[in-house]
């Protein structure tokens, strides 16, 4: 199963069978692990560059989302960095809080990468109203 673990005050740590795509669908890389920005301050989006520390990014409250168990738990997780928007996940995955709590298991969701969603780590559309740019 592909797993996305939220790092305390930091990025999404993604591990498994992952294909990371640009907003236009271009494959950026196929990897077994990567760290993706969730605070909105990285200069290397969608990747984390450590700027969460400079921005004093903190996030200790997490929402839980429902999802159906994926049909193929060993399949590839496709992560698309939407233009000026969330990380769109398609494929089997689990999203876990820093303490290991399961927040979501399923085959499709969108993760916040502006750092301001009211449903973090999930996107609620706030990126549009704050003018987030990637």
XYZ file of N, CA and C in Angstrom:
402
model
N 0.852 -1.183 0.000
C 0.000 0.000 0.000
C 0.894 1.242 0.000
N 0.533 2.216 -0.798
C 1.229 3.497 -0.819
C 0.800 4.295 0.409
N 1.750 4.985 1.030
C 1.460 5.714 2.261
C 1.981 7.146 2.146
N 1.144 8.069 2.604
C 1.547 9.472 2.721
C 1.472 9.803 4.198
N 2.639 10.108 4.762
C 2.735 10.433 6.178
C 3.002 11.925 6.328
N 2.194 12.573 7.138
C 2.385 13.997 7.405
C 3.506 14.139 8.416
N 4.501 14.925 8.080
C 5.610 15.176 8.995
C 5.254 16.365 9.882
N 5.507 16.301 11.180
C 5.137 17.394 12.091
C 5.726 18.727 11.635
N 4.846 19.690 11.338
C 5.287 21.012 10.906
C 6.027 21.013 9.578
N 5.935 19.920 8.837
C 6.705 19.799 7.603
C 5.931 19.177 6.463
N 6.641 18.488 5.578
C 6.064 18.022 4.313
C 5.246 16.741 4.433
N 4.726 16.335 3.276
C 4.155 15.010 3.110
C 5.305 14.079 2.740
N 5.477 13.013 3.487
C 6.467 11.988 3.135
C 5.694 10.888 2.424
N 5.985 10.704 1.149
C 5.257 9.753 0.307
C 6.156 8.569 0.001
N 5.619 7.356 0.212
C 6.409 6.172 -0.103
C 5.510 5.093 -0.692
N 6.116 4.323 -1.589
C 5.388 3.261 -2.263
C 5.715 3.273 -3.745
N 4.737 2.942 -4.557
C 4.870 2.992 -6.020
C 4.218 4.291 -6.474
N 5.039 5.315 -6.681
C 4.531 6.665 -6.902
C 4.996 7.217 -8.244
N 4.047 7.809 -8.964
C 4.362 8.578 -10.158
C 3.894 9.999 -9.893
N 4.827 10.941 -9.966
C 4.532 12.350 -9.727
C 4.411 13.053 -11.075
N 3.299 13.763 -11.268
C 3.003 14.425 -12.535
C 2.863 15.931 -12.343
N 3.266 16.672 -13.368
C 3.046 18.119 -13.410
C 1.563 18.373 -13.702
N 1.149 19.624 -13.597
C -0.244 19.988 -13.830
C -0.721 19.591 -15.221
N 0.165 19.632 -16.211
C -0.223 19.273 -17.575
C -0.196 17.763 -17.830
N 0.100 16.977 -16.808
C 0.118 15.534 -16.929
C 1.481 14.933 -17.215
N 2.476 15.767 -17.499
C 3.830 15.281 -17.766
C 4.375 14.544 -16.552
N 4.929 13.370 -16.776
C 5.535 12.611 -15.688
C 6.829 13.295 -15.259
N 6.898 13.694 -13.985
C 8.104 14.307 -13.444
C 9.081 13.234 -12.997
N 8.553 12.203 -12.319
C 9.399 11.107 -11.878
C 8.550 9.963 -11.348
N 9.121 8.772 -11.432
C 8.552 7.589 -10.792
C 9.514 7.229 -9.679
N 9.013 7.201 -8.441
C 9.888 7.038 -7.283
C 9.272 6.098 -6.260
N 10.107 5.675 -5.312
C 9.600 4.891 -4.193
C 9.436 5.751 -2.946
N 10.014 6.965 -2.962
C 9.781 7.915 -1.877
C 10.095 9.325 -2.342
N 9.363 10.276 -1.769
C 9.591 11.691 -2.049
C 8.942 12.511 -0.942
N 9.358 13.764 -0.817
C 8.829 14.701 0.170
C 8.201 15.856 -0.588
N 6.915 16.093 -0.345
C 6.176 17.119 -1.067
C 5.702 18.219 -0.123
N 5.777 19.450 -0.607
C 5.410 20.625 0.186
C 3.924 20.603 0.536
N 3.624 20.968 1.779
C 2.233 21.150 2.197
C 1.994 22.506 2.853
N 3.076 23.304 3.008
C 2.935 24.605 3.672
C 2.722 25.752 2.693
N 3.084 25.543 1.425
C 2.937 26.585 0.416
C 4.136 27.494 0.265
N 5.194 27.292 1.057
C 6.335 28.204 1.046
C 7.551 27.701 0.266
N 7.520 26.473 -0.210
C 8.671 25.924 -0.934
C 8.922 26.697 -2.226
N 10.177 26.900 -2.544
C 10.566 27.519 -3.815
C 10.736 26.435 -4.887
N 10.594 25.171 -4.483
C 10.785 24.032 -5.389
C 9.508 23.215 -5.531
N 8.332 23.844 -5.433
C 7.067 23.122 -5.518
C 7.048 22.240 -6.764
N 6.540 21.024 -6.677
C 5.775 20.468 -5.567
C 6.628 19.880 -4.457
N 7.940 19.934 -4.605
C 8.833 19.330 -3.610
C 9.034 20.253 -2.413
N 9.330 19.653 -1.274
C 9.674 20.396 -0.068
C 11.130 20.829 -0.151
N 11.393 22.080 0.206
C 12.780 22.566 0.255
C 13.179 23.028 1.654
N 12.346 22.750 2.652
C 12.659 23.112 4.027
C 12.165 24.477 4.461
N 11.526 25.230 3.571
C 11.064 26.573 3.936
C 9.951 26.573 4.981
N 9.354 25.417 5.269
C 8.351 25.359 6.337
C 8.969 25.793 7.666
N 10.251 25.511 7.859
C 10.935 25.905 9.100
C 11.083 27.422 9.173
N 11.447 28.053 8.055
C 11.592 29.515 8.026
C 10.250 30.218 8.202
N 9.198 29.577 7.708
C 7.862 30.165 7.798
C 7.168 29.834 9.115
N 7.840 29.045 9.978
C 7.240 28.612 11.246
C 5.889 27.932 11.028
N 5.817 27.116 9.989
C 4.579 26.401 9.669
C 4.265 25.400 10.768
N 3.064 25.465 11.282
C 2.588 24.522 12.296
C 1.215 24.040 11.874
N 0.951 22.797 12.114
C -0.327 22.212 11.770
C -0.521 20.999 12.661
N -1.400 21.110 13.635
C -1.571 20.021 14.593
C -2.974 19.430 14.585
N -3.879 19.986 13.781
C -5.239 19.494 13.711
C -5.474 18.915 12.324
N -5.990 17.692 12.268
C -6.161 17.024 10.988
C -7.579 16.496 10.851
N -8.123 16.619 9.656
C -9.448 16.095 9.346
C -9.334 14.647 8.908
N -10.418 13.927 9.093
C -10.504 12.546 8.640
C -11.467 12.524 7.460
N -11.094 11.805 6.416
C -11.949 11.663 5.242
C -12.305 10.194 5.073
N -13.460 9.950 4.509
C -13.852 8.574 4.253
C -13.382 8.175 2.867
N -13.209 6.917 2.675
C -12.815 6.405 1.375
C -12.990 4.904 1.349
N -13.326 4.406 0.173
C -13.479 2.959 0.018
C -12.110 2.321 -0.130
N -11.924 1.130 0.414
C -10.642 0.446 0.231
C -10.350 0.282 -1.265
N -9.123 0.529 -1.673
C -8.789 0.426 -3.098
C -8.891 -1.015 -3.595
N -9.290 -1.155 -4.872
C -9.421 -2.481 -5.477
C -8.072 -3.177 -5.584
N -7.034 -2.421 -5.907
C -5.692 -2.992 -6.064
C -4.748 -2.262 -5.118
N -4.590 -2.733 -3.876
C -3.760 -2.018 -2.904
C -2.292 -1.930 -3.284
N -1.851 -2.715 -4.258
C -0.452 -2.675 -4.684
C -0.240 -1.860 -5.955
N -1.263 -1.158 -6.412
C -1.166 -0.374 -7.640
C -0.337 0.885 -7.467
N -0.139 1.578 -8.568
C 0.636 2.819 -8.597
C -0.231 3.979 -8.110
N 0.353 4.844 -7.297
C -0.294 6.078 -6.865
C 0.180 7.194 -7.791
N -0.763 7.814 -8.493
C -0.454 8.951 -9.357
C -0.758 10.217 -8.574
N 0.239 11.076 -8.435
C 0.072 12.359 -7.749
C 0.277 13.454 -8.783
N -0.764 14.259 -8.993
C -0.669 15.360 -9.950
C -0.724 16.673 -9.188
N 0.290 17.495 -9.384
C 0.332 18.821 -8.764
C -0.508 19.749 -9.636
N -1.730 20.009 -9.235
C -2.620 20.867 -10.018
C -2.088 22.293 -10.052
N -2.303 22.967 -11.175
C -1.822 24.341 -11.328
C -2.438 25.220 -10.243
N -1.581 25.785 -9.419
C -2.006 26.681 -8.339
C -3.096 26.057 -7.455
N -3.033 24.745 -7.316
C -4.032 24.046 -6.519
C -3.436 22.881 -5.761
N -4.286 21.924 -5.414
C -3.871 20.816 -4.538
C -3.039 19.753 -5.247
N -2.624 18.788 -4.460
C -2.024 17.566 -4.979
C -3.168 16.582 -5.158
N -3.463 16.233 -6.386
C -4.545 15.293 -6.696
C -3.981 13.886 -6.673
N -4.537 13.028 -5.834
C -4.078 11.648 -5.712
C -5.082 10.718 -6.385
N -4.547 9.840 -7.228
C -5.372 8.824 -7.868
C -4.622 7.509 -7.803
N -5.182 6.561 -7.124
C -4.555 5.260 -6.928
C -4.588 4.901 -5.462
N -4.238 3.674 -5.146
C -4.348 3.205 -3.770
C -3.396 3.928 -2.827
N -3.945 4.400 -1.710
C -3.078 5.069 -0.736
C -3.750 5.169 0.622
N -2.911 5.402 1.597
C -3.333 5.771 2.941
C -2.695 7.109 3.254
N -3.429 7.964 3.949
C -2.896 9.223 4.443
C -2.906 9.120 5.964
N -1.751 9.375 6.575
C -1.604 9.210 8.018
C -1.103 10.495 8.678
N -1.632 10.779 9.867
C -1.200 11.917 10.692
C 0.183 11.607 11.266
N 0.861 12.616 11.813
C 2.191 12.391 12.388
C 2.243 11.289 13.443
N 1.144 11.085 14.174
C 1.131 10.044 15.207
C 0.734 8.674 14.658
N 0.541 8.587 13.335
C 0.187 7.317 12.704
C -1.301 7.097 12.510
N -2.125 7.993 13.036
C -3.569 7.861 12.873
C -3.941 7.842 11.403
N -4.769 6.888 11.017
C -5.240 6.794 9.639
C -6.276 7.891 9.392
N -5.982 8.781 8.445
C -6.897 9.863 8.095
C -7.751 9.502 6.886
N -7.209 8.675 6.007
C -7.930 8.288 4.800
C -7.272 7.066 4.175
N -8.088 6.163 3.678
C -7.624 5.031 2.870
C -8.564 4.956 1.686
N -8.000 4.989 0.496
C -8.858 4.930 -0.672
C -8.082 5.062 -1.957
N -8.785 5.503 -2.985
C -8.184 5.577 -4.295
C -8.176 6.951 -4.915
N -8.760 7.950 -4.220
C -8.778 9.294 -4.806
C -9.045 10.335 -3.729
N -8.246 11.392 -3.741
C -8.468 12.539 -2.864
C -7.594 13.688 -3.352
N -7.703 14.833 -2.710
C -6.862 15.985 -3.017
C -6.285 16.506 -1.708
N -4.965 16.674 -1.673
C -4.284 17.163 -0.481
C -3.940 18.637 -0.632
N -4.137 19.391 0.432
C -3.803 20.809 0.466
C -2.303 20.993 0.300
N -1.921 21.966 -0.513
C -0.507 22.337 -0.579
C -0.303 23.842 -0.453
N -1.383 24.581 -0.103
C -1.232 26.012 0.163
C -1.011 26.269 1.652
N -1.361 25.268 2.490
C -1.175 25.398 3.925
C -2.310 26.081 4.660
N -3.426 26.373 3.961
C -4.489 27.152 4.592
C -5.859 26.490 4.599
N -5.986 25.282 4.102
C -7.283 24.609 4.071
C -7.842 24.453 5.479
N -9.131 24.587 5.610
C -9.798 24.344 6.883
C -10.016 22.854 7.132
N -9.692 22.020 6.136
C -9.867 20.571 6.255
C -8.523 19.854 6.128
N -7.422 20.529 6.471
C -6.102 19.920 6.300
C -6.035 18.533 6.904
N -5.395 17.636 6.232
C -4.520 17.810 5.086
C -5.252 17.843 3.749
N -6.575 17.769 3.764
C -7.334 17.710 2.525
C -7.679 19.107 2.024
N -7.796 19.233 0.721
C -8.091 20.520 0.094
C -9.560 20.884 0.282
N -9.833 22.156 0.583
C -11.205 22.659 0.652
C -11.430 23.833 -0.299
N -10.453 24.104 -1.177
C -10.592 25.181 -2.158
C -10.055 26.530 -1.708
N -9.542 26.620 -0.491
C -9.030 27.892 0.039
C -7.939 28.489 -0.851
N -7.171 27.648 -1.536
C -6.083 28.146 -2.396
C -6.592 29.196 -3.379
N -7.837 29.073 -3.835
C -8.398 30.045 -4.786
C -8.573 31.418 -4.157
N -9.064 31.462 -2.932
C -9.377 32.748 -2.300
C -8.126 33.459 -1.758
N -7.024 32.721 -1.542
C -5.815 33.376 -1.034
C -4.804 33.672 -2.135
N -5.115 33.278 -3.375
C -4.213 33.561 -4.491
C -2.952 32.698 -4.486
N -3.061 31.466 -4.013
C -1.918 30.561 -3.989
C -1.361 30.356 -5.391
N -0.045 30.443 -5.505
C 0.609 30.141 -6.784
C 1.669 29.071 -6.554
N 1.723 28.200 -7.522
C 2.709 27.122 -7.449
C 3.749 27.380 -8.513
